[in-house]
Short mmCIF file of N, CA and C in Angstrom, two decimals:
data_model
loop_
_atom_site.label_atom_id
_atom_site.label_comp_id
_atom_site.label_asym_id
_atom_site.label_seq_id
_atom_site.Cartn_x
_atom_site.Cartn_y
_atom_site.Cartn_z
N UNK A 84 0.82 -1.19 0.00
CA UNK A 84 0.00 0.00 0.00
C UNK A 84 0.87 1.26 0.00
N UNK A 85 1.98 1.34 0.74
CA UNK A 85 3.38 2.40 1.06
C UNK A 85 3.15 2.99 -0.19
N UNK A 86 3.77 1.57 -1.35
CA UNK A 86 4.15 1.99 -2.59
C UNK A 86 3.50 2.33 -3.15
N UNK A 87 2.09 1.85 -3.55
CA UNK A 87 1.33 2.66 -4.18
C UNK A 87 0.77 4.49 -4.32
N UNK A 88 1.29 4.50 -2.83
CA UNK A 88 0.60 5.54 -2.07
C UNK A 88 1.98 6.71 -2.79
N UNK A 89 2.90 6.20 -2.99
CA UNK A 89 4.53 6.97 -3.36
C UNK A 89 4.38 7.21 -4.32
N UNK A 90 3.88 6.03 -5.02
CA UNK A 90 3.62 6.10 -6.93
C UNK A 90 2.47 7.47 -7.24
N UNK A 91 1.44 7.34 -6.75
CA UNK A 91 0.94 8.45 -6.75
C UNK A 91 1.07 9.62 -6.59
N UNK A 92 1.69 9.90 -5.15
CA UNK A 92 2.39 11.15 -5.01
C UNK A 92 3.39 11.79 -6.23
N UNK A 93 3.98 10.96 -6.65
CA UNK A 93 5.27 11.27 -7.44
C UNK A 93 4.47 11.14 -9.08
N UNK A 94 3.12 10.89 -9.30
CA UNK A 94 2.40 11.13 -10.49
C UNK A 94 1.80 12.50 -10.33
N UNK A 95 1.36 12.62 -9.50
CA UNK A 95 0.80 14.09 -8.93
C UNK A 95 1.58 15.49 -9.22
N UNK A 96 2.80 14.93 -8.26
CA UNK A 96 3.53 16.24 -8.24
C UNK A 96 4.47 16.24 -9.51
N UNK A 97 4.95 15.05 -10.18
CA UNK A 97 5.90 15.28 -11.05
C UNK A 97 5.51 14.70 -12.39
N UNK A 98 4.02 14.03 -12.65
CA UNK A 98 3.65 13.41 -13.31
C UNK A 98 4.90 12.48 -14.02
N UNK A 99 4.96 11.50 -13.02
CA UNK A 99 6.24 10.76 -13.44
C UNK A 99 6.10 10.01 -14.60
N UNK A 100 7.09 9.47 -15.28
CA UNK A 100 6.84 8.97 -16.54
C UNK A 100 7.92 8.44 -16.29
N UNK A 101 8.28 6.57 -16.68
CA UNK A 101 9.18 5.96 -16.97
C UNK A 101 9.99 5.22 -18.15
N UNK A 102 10.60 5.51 -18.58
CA UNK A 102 10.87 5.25 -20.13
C UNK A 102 10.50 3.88 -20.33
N UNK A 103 11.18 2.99 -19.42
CA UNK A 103 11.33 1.76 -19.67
C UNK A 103 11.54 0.96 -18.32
N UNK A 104 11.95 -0.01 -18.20
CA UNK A 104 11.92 -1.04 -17.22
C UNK A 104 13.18 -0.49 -16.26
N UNK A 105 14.22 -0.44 -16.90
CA UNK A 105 15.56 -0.21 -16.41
C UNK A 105 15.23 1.28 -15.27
N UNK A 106 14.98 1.85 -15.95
CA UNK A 106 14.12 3.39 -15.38
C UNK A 106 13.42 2.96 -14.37
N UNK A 107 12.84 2.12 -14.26
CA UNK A 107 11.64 1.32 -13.13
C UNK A 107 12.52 1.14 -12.09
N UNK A 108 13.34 -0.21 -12.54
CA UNK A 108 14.34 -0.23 -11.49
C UNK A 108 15.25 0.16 -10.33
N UNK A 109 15.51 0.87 -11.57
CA UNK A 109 16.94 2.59 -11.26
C UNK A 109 16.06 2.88 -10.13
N UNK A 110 14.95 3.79 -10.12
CA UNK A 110 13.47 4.17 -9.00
C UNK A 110 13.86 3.41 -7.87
N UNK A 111 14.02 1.79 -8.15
CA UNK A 111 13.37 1.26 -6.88
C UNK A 111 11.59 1.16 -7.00
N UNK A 112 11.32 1.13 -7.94
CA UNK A 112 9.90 1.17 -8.28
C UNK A 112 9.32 0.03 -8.67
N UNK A 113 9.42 -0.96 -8.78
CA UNK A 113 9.24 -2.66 -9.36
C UNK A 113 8.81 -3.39 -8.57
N UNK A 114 7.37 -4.15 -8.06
CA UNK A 114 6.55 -4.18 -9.66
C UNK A 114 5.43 -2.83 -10.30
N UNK A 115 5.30 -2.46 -11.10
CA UNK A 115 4.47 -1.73 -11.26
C UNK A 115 2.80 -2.62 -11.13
N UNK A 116 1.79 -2.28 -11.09
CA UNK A 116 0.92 -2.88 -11.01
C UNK A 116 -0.29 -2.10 -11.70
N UNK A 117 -1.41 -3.05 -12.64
CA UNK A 117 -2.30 -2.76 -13.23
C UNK A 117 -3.22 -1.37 -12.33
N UNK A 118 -3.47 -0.60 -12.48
CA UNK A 118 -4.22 0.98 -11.93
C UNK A 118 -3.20 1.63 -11.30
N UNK A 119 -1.76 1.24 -11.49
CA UNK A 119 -0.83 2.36 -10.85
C UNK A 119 -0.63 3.72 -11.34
N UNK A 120 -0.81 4.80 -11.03
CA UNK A 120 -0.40 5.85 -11.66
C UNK A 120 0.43 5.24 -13.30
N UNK A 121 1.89 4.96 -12.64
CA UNK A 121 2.74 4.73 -13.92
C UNK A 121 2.78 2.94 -14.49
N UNK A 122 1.98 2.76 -14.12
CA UNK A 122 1.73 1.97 -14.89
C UNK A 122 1.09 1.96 -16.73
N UNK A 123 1.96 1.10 -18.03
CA UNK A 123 1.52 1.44 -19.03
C UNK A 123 1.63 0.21 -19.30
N UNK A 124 0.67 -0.07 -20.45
CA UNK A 124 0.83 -1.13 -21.25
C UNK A 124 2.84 -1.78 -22.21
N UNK A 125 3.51 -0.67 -22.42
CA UNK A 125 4.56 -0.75 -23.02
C UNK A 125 5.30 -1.50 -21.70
N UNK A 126 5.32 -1.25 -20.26
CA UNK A 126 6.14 -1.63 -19.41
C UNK A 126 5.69 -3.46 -18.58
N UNK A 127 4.56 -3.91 -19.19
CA UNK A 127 3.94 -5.15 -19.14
C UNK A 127 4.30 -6.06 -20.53
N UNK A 128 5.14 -6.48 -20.88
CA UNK A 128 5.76 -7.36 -21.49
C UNK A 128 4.70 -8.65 -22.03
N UNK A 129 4.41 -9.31 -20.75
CA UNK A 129 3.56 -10.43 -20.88
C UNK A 129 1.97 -10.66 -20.89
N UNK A 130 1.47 -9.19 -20.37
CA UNK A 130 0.35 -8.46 -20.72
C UNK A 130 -0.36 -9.11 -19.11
N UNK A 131 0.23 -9.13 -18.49
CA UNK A 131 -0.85 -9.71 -17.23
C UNK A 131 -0.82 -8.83 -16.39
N UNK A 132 -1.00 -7.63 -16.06
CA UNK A 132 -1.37 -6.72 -15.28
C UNK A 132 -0.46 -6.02 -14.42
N UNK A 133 1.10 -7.00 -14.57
CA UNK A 133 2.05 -6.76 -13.87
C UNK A 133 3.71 -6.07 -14.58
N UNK A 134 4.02 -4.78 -14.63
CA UNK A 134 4.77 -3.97 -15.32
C UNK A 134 6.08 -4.31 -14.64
N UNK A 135 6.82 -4.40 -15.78
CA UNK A 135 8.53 -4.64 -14.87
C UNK A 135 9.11 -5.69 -14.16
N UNK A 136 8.30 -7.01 -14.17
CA UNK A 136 8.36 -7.76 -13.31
C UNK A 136 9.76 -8.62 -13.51
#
């Protein structure tokens, strides 16, 4: 919940945007998860709801 709650904040104030997975990482941001702020279809690979995994 922490994380989600971070992910948001940091969509809010900085409308974060992650290029790619590595970018995810780098964050400390992994897994992304289906209704996350930064969550996108490009960062879900296997298409199951789960980004970066």
């Amino acid at each position: 919940m922490a994380n989600r709650v971070h992910y948001y904040l940091l969509w809010l104030c900085s409308n974060a945007y992650y290029k790619n997975c590595a970018a995810v990482r780098a964050a400390g941001a992994t897994p992304i998860n289906k209704g996350d702020p930064v969550y996108r279809k490009a960062l879900d690979r296997d298409g199951d709801g789960i980004g970066c995994e």
